[in-house]
mmCIF file of C-alpha atoms in Angstrom:
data_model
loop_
_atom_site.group_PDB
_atom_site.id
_atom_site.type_symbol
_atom_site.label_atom_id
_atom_site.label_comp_id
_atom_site.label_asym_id
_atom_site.label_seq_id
_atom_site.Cartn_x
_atom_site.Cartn_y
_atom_site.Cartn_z
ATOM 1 C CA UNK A 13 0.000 0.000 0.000
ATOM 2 C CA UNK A 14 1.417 3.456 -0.855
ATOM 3 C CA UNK A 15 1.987 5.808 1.504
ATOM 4 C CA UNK A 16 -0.161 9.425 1.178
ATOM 5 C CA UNK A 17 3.443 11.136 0.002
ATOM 6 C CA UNK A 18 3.542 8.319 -2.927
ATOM 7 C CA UNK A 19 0.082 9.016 -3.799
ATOM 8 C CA UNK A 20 0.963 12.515 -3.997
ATOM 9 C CA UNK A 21 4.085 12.371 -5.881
ATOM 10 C CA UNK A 22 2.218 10.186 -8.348
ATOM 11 C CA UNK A 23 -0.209 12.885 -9.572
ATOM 12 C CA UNK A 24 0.045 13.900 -13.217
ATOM 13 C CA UNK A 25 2.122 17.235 -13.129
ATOM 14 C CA UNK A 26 3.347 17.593 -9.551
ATOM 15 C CA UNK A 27 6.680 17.231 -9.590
ATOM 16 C CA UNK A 28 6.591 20.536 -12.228
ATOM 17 C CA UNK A 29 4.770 22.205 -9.660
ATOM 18 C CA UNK A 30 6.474 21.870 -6.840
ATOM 19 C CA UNK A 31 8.981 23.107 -8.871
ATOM 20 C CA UNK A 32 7.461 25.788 -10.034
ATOM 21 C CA UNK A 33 6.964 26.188 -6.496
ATOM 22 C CA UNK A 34 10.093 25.951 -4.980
ATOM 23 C CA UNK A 35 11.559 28.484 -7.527
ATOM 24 C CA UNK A 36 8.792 31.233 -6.982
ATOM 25 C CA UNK A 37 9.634 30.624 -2.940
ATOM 26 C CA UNK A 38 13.391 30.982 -3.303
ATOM 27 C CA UNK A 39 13.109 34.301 -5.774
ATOM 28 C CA UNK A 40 10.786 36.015 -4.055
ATOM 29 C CA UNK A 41 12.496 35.710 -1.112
ATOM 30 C CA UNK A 42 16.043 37.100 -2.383
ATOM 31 C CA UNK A 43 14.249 40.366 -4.963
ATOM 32 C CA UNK A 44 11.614 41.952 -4.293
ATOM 33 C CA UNK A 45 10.910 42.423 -7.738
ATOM 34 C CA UNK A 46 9.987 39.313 -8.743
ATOM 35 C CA UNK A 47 6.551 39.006 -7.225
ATOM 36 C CA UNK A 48 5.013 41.282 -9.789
ATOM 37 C CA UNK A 49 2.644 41.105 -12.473
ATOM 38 C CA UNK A 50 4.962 42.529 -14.985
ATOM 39 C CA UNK A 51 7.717 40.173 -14.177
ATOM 40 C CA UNK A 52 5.600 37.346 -14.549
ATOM 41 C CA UNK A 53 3.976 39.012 -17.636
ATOM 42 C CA UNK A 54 7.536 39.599 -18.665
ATOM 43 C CA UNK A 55 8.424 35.307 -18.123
ATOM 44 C CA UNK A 56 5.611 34.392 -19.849
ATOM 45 C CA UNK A 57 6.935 36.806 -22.914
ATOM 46 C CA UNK A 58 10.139 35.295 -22.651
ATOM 47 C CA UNK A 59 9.000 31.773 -22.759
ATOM 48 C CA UNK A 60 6.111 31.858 -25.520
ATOM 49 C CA UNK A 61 8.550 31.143 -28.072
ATOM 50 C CA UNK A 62 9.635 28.092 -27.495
ATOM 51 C CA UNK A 63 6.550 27.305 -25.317
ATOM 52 C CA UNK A 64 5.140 26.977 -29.000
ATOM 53 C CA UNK A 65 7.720 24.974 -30.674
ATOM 54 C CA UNK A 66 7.163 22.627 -27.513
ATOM 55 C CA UNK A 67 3.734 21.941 -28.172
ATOM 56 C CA UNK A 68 5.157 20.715 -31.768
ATOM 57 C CA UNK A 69 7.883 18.474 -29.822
ATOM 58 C CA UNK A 70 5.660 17.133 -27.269
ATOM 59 C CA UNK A 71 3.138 15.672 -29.881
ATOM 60 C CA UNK A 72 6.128 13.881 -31.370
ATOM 61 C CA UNK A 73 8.024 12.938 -28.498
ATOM 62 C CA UNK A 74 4.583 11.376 -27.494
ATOM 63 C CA UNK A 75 5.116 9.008 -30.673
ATOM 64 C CA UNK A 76 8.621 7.841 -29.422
ATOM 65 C CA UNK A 77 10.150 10.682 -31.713
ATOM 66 C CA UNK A 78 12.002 13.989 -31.436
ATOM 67 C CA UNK A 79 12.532 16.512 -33.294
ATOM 68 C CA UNK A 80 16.202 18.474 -33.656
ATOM 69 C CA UNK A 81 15.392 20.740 -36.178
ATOM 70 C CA UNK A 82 12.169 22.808 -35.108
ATOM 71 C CA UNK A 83 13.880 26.590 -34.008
ATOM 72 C CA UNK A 84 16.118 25.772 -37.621
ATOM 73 C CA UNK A 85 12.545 25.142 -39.525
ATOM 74 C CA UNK A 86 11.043 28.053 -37.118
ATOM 75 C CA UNK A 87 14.511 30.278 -37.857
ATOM 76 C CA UNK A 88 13.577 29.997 -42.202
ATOM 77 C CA UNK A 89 9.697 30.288 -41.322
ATOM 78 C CA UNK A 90 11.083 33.906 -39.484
ATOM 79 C CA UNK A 91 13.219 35.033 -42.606
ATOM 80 C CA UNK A 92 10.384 33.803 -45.151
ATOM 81 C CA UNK A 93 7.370 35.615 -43.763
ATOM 82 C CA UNK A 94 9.497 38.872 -42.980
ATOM 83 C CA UNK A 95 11.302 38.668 -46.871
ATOM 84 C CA UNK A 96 7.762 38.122 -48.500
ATOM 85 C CA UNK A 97 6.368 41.174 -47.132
ATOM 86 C CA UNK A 98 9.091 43.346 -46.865
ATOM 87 C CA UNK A 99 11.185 42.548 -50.166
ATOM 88 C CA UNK A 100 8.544 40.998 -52.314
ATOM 89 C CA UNK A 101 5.702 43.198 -51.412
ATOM 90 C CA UNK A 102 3.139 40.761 -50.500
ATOM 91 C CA UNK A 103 0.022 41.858 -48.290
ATOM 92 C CA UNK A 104 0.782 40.402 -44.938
ATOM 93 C CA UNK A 105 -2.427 37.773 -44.633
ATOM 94 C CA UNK A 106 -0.469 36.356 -47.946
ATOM 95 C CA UNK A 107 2.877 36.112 -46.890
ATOM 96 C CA UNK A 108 2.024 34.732 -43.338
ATOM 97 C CA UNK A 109 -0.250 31.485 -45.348
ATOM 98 C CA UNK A 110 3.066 31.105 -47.553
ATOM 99 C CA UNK A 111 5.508 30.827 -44.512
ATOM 100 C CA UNK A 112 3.098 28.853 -42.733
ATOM 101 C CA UNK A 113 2.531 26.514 -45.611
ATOM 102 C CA UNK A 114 6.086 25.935 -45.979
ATOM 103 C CA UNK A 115 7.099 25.460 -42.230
ATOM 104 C CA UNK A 116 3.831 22.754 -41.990
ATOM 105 C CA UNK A 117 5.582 21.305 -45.710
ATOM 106 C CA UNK A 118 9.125 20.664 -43.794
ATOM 107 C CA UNK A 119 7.057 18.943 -40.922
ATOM 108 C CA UNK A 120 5.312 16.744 -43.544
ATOM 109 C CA UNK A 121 9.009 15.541 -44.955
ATOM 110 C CA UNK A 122 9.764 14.763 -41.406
ATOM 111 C CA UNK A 123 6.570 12.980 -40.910
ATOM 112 C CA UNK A 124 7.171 11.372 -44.515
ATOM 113 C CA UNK A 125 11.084 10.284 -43.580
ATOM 114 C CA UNK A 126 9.809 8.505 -40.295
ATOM 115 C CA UNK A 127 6.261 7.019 -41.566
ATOM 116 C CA UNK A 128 7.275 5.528 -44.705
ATOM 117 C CA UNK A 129 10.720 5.217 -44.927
ATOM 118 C CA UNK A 130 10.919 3.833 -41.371
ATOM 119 C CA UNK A 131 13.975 6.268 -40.601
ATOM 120 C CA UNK A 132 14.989 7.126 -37.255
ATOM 121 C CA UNK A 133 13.455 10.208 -36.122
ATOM 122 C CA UNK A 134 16.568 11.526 -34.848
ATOM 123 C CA UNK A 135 18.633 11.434 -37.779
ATOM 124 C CA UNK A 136 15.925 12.616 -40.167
ATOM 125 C CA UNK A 137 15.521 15.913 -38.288
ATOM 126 C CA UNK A 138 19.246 16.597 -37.671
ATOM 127 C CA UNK A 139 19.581 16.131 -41.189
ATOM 128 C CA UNK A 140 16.556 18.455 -41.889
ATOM 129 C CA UNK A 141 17.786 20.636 -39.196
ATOM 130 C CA UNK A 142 21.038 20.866 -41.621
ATOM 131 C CA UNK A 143 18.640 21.697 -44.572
ATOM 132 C CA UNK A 144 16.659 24.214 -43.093
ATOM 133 C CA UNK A 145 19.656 26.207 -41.811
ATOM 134 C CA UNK A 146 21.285 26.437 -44.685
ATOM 135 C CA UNK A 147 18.462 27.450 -46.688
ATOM 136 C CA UNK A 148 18.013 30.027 -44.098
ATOM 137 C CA UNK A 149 21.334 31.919 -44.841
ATOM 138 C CA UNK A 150 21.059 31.456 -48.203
ATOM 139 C CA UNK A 151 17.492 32.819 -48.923
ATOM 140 C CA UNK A 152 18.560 35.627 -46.300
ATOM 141 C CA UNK A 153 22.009 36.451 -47.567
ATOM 142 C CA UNK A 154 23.208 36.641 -43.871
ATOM 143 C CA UNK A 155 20.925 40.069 -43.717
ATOM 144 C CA UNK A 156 18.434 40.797 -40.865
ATOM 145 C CA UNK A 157 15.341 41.906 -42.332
ATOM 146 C CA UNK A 158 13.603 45.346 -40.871
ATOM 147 C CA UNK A 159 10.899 47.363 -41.649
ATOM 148 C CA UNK A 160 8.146 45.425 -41.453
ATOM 149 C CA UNK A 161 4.519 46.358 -41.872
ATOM 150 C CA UNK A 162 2.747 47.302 -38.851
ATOM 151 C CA UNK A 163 0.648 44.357 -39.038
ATOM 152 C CA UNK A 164 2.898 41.400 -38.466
ATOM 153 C CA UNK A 165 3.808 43.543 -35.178
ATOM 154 C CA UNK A 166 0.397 42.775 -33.704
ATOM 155 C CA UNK A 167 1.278 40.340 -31.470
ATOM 156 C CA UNK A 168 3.235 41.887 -29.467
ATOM 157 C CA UNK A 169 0.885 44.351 -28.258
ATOM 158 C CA UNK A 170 -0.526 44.542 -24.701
ATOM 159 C CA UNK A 171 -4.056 44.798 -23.496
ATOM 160 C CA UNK A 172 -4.555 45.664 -19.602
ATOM 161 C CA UNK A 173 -5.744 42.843 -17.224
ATOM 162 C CA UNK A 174 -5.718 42.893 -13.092
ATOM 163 C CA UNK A 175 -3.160 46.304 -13.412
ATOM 164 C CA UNK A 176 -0.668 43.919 -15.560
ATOM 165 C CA UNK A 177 -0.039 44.356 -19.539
ATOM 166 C CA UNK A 178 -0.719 41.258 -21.445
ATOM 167 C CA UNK A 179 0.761 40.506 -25.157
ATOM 168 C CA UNK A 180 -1.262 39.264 -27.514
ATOM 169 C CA UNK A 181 1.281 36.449 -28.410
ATOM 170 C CA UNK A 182 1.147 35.256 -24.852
ATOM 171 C CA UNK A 183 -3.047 34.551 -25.063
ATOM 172 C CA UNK A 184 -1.974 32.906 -28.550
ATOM 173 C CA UNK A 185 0.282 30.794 -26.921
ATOM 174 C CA UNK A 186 -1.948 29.700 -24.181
ATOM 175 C CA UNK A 187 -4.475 29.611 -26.554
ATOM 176 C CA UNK A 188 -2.687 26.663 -28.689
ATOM 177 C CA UNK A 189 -1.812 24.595 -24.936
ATOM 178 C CA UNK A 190 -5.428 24.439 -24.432
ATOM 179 C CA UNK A 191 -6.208 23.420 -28.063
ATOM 180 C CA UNK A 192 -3.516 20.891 -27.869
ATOM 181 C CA UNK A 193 -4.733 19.387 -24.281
ATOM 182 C CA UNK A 194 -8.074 19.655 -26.065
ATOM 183 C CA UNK A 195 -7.085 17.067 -28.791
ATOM 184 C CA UNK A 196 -4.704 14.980 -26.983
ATOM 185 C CA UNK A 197 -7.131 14.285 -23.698
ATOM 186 C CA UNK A 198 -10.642 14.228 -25.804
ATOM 187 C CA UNK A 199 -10.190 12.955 -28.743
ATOM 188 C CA UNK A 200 -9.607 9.958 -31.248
ATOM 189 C CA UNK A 201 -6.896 11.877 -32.624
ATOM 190 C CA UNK A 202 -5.215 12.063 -29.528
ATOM 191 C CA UNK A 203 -5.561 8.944 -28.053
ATOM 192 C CA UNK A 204 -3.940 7.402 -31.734
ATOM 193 C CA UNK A 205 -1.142 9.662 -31.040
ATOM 194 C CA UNK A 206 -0.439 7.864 -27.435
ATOM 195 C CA UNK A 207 -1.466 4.293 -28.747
ATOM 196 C CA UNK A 208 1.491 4.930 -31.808
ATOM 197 C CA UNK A 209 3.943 6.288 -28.887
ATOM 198 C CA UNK A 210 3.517 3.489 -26.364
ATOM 199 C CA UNK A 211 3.655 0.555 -28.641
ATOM 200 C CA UNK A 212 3.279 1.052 -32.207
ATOM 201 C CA UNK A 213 2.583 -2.580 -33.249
ATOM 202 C CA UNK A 214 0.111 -3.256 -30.903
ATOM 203 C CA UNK A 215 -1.498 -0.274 -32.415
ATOM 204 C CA UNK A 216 -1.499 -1.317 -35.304
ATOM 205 C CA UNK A 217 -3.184 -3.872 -34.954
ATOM 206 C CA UNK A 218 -6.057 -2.286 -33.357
ATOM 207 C CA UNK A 219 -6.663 -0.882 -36.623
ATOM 208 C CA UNK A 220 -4.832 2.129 -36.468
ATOM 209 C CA UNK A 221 -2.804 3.756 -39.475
ATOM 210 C CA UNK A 222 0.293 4.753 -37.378
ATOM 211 C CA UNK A 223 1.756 5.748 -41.184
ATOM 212 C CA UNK A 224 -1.124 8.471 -40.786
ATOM 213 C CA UNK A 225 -0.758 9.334 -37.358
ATOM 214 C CA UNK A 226 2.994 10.167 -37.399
ATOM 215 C CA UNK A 227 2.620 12.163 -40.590
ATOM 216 C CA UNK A 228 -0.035 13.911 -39.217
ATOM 217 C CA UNK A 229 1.840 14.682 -36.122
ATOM 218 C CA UNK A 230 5.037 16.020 -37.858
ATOM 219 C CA UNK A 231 2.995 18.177 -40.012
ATOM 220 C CA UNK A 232 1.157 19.325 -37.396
ATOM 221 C CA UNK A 233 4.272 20.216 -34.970
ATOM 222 C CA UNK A 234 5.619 22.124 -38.376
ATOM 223 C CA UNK A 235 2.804 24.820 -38.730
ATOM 224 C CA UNK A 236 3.414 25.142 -35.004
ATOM 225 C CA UNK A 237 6.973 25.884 -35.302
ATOM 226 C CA UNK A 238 5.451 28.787 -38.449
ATOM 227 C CA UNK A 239 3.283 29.829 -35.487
ATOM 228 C CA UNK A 240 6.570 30.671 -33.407
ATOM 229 C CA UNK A 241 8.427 31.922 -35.911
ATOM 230 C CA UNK A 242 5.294 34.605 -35.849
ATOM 231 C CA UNK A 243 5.489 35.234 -32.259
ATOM 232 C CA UNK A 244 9.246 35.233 -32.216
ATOM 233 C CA UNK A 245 8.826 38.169 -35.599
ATOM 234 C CA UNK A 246 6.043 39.934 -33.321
ATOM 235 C CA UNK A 247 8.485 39.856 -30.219
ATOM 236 C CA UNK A 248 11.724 41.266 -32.282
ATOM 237 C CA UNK A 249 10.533 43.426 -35.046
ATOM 238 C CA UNK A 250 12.646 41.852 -37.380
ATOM 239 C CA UNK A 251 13.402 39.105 -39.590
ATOM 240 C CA UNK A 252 17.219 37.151 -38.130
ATOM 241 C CA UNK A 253 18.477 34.468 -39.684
ATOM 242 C CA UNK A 254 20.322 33.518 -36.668
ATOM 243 C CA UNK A 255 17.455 33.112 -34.471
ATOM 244 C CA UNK A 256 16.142 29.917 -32.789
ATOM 245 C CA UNK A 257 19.747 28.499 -32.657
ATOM 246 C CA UNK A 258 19.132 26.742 -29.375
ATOM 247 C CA UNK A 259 15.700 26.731 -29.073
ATOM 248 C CA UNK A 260 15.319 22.942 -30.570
ATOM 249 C CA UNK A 261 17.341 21.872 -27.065
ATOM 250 C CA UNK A 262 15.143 24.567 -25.157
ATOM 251 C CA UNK A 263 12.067 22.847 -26.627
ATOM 252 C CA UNK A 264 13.217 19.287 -25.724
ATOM 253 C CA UNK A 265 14.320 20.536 -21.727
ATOM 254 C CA UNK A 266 10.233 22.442 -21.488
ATOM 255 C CA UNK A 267 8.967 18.700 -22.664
ATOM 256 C CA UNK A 268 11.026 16.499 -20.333
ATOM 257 C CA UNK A 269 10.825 18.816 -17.355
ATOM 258 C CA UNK A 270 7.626 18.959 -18.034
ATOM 259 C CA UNK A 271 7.194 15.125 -17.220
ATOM 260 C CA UNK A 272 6.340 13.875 -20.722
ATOM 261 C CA UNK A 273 8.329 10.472 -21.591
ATOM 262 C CA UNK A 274 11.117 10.417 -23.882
ATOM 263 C CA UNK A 275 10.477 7.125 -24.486
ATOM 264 C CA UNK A 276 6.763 7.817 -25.980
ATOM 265 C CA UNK A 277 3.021 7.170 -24.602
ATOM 266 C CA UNK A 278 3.606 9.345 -21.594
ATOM 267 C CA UNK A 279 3.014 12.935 -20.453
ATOM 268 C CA UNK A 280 1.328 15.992 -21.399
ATOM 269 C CA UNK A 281 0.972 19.795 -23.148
ATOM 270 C CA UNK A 282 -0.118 20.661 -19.451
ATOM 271 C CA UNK A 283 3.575 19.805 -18.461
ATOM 272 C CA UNK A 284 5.233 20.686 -21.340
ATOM 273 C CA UNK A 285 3.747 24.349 -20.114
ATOM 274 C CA UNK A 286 4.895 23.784 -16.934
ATOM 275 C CA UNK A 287 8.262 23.099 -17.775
ATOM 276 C CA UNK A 288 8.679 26.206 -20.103
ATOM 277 C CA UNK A 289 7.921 28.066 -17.228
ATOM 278 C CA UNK A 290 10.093 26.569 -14.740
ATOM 279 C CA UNK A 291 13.036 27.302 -17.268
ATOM 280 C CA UNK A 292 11.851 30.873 -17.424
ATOM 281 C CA UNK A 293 11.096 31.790 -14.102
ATOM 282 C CA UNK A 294 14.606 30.372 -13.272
ATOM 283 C CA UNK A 295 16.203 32.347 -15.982
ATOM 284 C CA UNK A 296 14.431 35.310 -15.151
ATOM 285 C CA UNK A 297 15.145 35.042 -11.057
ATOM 286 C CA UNK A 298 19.158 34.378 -11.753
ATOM 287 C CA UNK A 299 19.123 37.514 -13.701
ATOM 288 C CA UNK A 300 17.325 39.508 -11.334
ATOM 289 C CA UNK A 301 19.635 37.897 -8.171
ATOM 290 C CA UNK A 302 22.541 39.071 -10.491
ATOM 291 C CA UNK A 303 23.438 35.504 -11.218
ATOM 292 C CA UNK A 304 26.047 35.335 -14.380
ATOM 293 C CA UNK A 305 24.058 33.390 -17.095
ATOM 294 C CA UNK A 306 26.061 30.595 -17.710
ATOM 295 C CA UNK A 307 24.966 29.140 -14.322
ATOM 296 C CA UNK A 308 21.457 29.062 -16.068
ATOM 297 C CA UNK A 309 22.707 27.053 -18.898
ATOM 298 C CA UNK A 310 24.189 24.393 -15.412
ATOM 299 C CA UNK A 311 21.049 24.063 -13.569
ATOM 300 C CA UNK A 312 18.982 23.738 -16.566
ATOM 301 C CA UNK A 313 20.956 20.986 -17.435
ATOM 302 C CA UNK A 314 20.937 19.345 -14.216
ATOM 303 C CA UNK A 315 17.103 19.663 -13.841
ATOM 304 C CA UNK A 316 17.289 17.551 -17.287
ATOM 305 C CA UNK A 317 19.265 14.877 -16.012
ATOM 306 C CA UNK A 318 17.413 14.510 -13.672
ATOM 307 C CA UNK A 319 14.101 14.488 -14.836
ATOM 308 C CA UNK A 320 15.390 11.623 -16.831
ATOM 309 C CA UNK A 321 16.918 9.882 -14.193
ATOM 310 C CA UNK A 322 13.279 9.609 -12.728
ATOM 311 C CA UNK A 323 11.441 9.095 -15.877
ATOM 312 C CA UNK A 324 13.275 6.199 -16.411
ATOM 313 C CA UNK A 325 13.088 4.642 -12.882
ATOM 314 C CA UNK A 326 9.441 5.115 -13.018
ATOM 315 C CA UNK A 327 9.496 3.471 -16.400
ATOM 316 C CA UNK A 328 11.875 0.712 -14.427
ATOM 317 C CA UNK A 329 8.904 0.041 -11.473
ATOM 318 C CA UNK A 330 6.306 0.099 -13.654
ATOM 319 C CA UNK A 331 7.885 -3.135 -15.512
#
């Protein structure tokens, strides 16, 4: 018989909690500037980014997969909408569908690579990762692009709520969590995309076409990663080629910290939010304790290794 601490620790999405928890304690405690409304408005700013692109690599983590080259895909889906409108003159509504289409088209190669081909998931997006950063610089010319319309701005404007100034990227982003626990937790969609994650065959032979469900879930995660390079333009005001460098190992950390399984069937958009946050409220708390950055970049990592460490013991009892 478990004890009431086991039964608590076993609750979906507690351990991101507590520490989500533990962090807000220990900042708020050494700056008084961190319990604020605009410092948490600012965190959630900070994180919407690749909050986004982890909605993308939780779906396909959730089928076993992973995906390395989302911020490169995101990084071209950046230069392409901002080069459309601003060098080639298209109305904005055009060149956003355009961008969109062709960050959703590199998800569908993915999705094609690993469905039909059988390839390993990691190798097909590291080479795709390779593709889309080189097409990137190219289409670019190593230039930042500026000047863009008002309109593809929008985002990042701010409405009032409780005293504190909300960006409309941040609703969009919460927005696309809730639409994404929507599918995943109440739907036949969703429930395919844990059957194909925790045991493909069996799946299978249920009557399921995992071909269908894994190119449906790359595709998928790749108009995400359009939607964050849409944000990411909103949040910057310009087009950079050297954006989203990191943000494919950012994504991965917000997904395992938020509990979901690297080894497929297991977990959750409600903990892949979590776990954006905890990197951002620990980020943001550092730099307001006057912490040099680089000691981010250790604890993050830590927090990784060990989230693993328990996913994989869990995975260990439960066999």
């Amino acid at each position: 018989m478990r004890t009431p601490l086991a039964r608590l620790l076993a609750l979906p999405n507690i351990g991101p909690l507590i520490a989500i928890t533990v962090a807000v304690v220990f900042f708020a405690a050494r700056s008084d500037r961190f319990l604020t409304g605009a410092n948490f408005s600012l965190i959630v700013q900070q994180v919407m980014v690749v909050g986004t692109l982890a909605i993308g690599q939780t779906l396909i983590i959730l089928t076993a997969g992973i995906d390395l080259s989302n911020g490169a895909v995101m990084a071209l889906g950046n230069i392409a909408v901002t080069k459309l409108a601003v060098d080639a003159g298209l109305p904005v509504p055009v060149a956003i569908v355009l961008a969109l289409g062709l960050t959703a088209g590199f998800g569908a190669v993915n999705g094609l690579l690993v469905s039909v081909l059988r390839l390993p998931p990691f190798i097909v997006t590291l080479g795709v990762y390779g593709v889309a950063f080189a097409l990137t610089h190219i289409y670019s010319q190593e230039q930042t692009v500026s000047g863009l319309p008002r309109a593809m701005t929008l985002l990042d404007k701010t409405f009032p709520l409780g005293g504190t100034d909300i960006t409309y990227g941040s609703v969009v982003m919460l927005a696309l969590f809730a639409a994404a626990w929507y599918v995943l937790r109440l739907t036949m969609a969703g429930r395919h995309v844990y059957a194909v994650g925790n045991n493909p065959e069996a799946a299978r032979l249920a009557g399921i076409d995992t071909r269908r469900v894994l190119l449906g879930v790359y595709t998928t995660a790749g108009l995400l990663y359009g939607i964050a390079a849409l944000l990411l333009v909103a949040r910057t005001g310009v087009g950079d080629p050297n954006a989203g460098q990191s943000d494919n190992l950012d994504s991965i950390t917000a997904v395992v910290l938020g509990g979901t399984s690297l080894f497929g069937g297991r977990g959750s958009v409600i903990g892949t939010l979590l776990g954006a946050l905890i990197v951002g409220i620990i980020r943001n708390g550092l730099q307001l304790i006057g912490v040099p950055s680089i000691y981010q970049t250790l604890i993050t990592g830590i927090l990784v290794i060990a989230a693993v460490a328990v996913d994989r013991l869990n995975r260990g009892r439960q066999r």
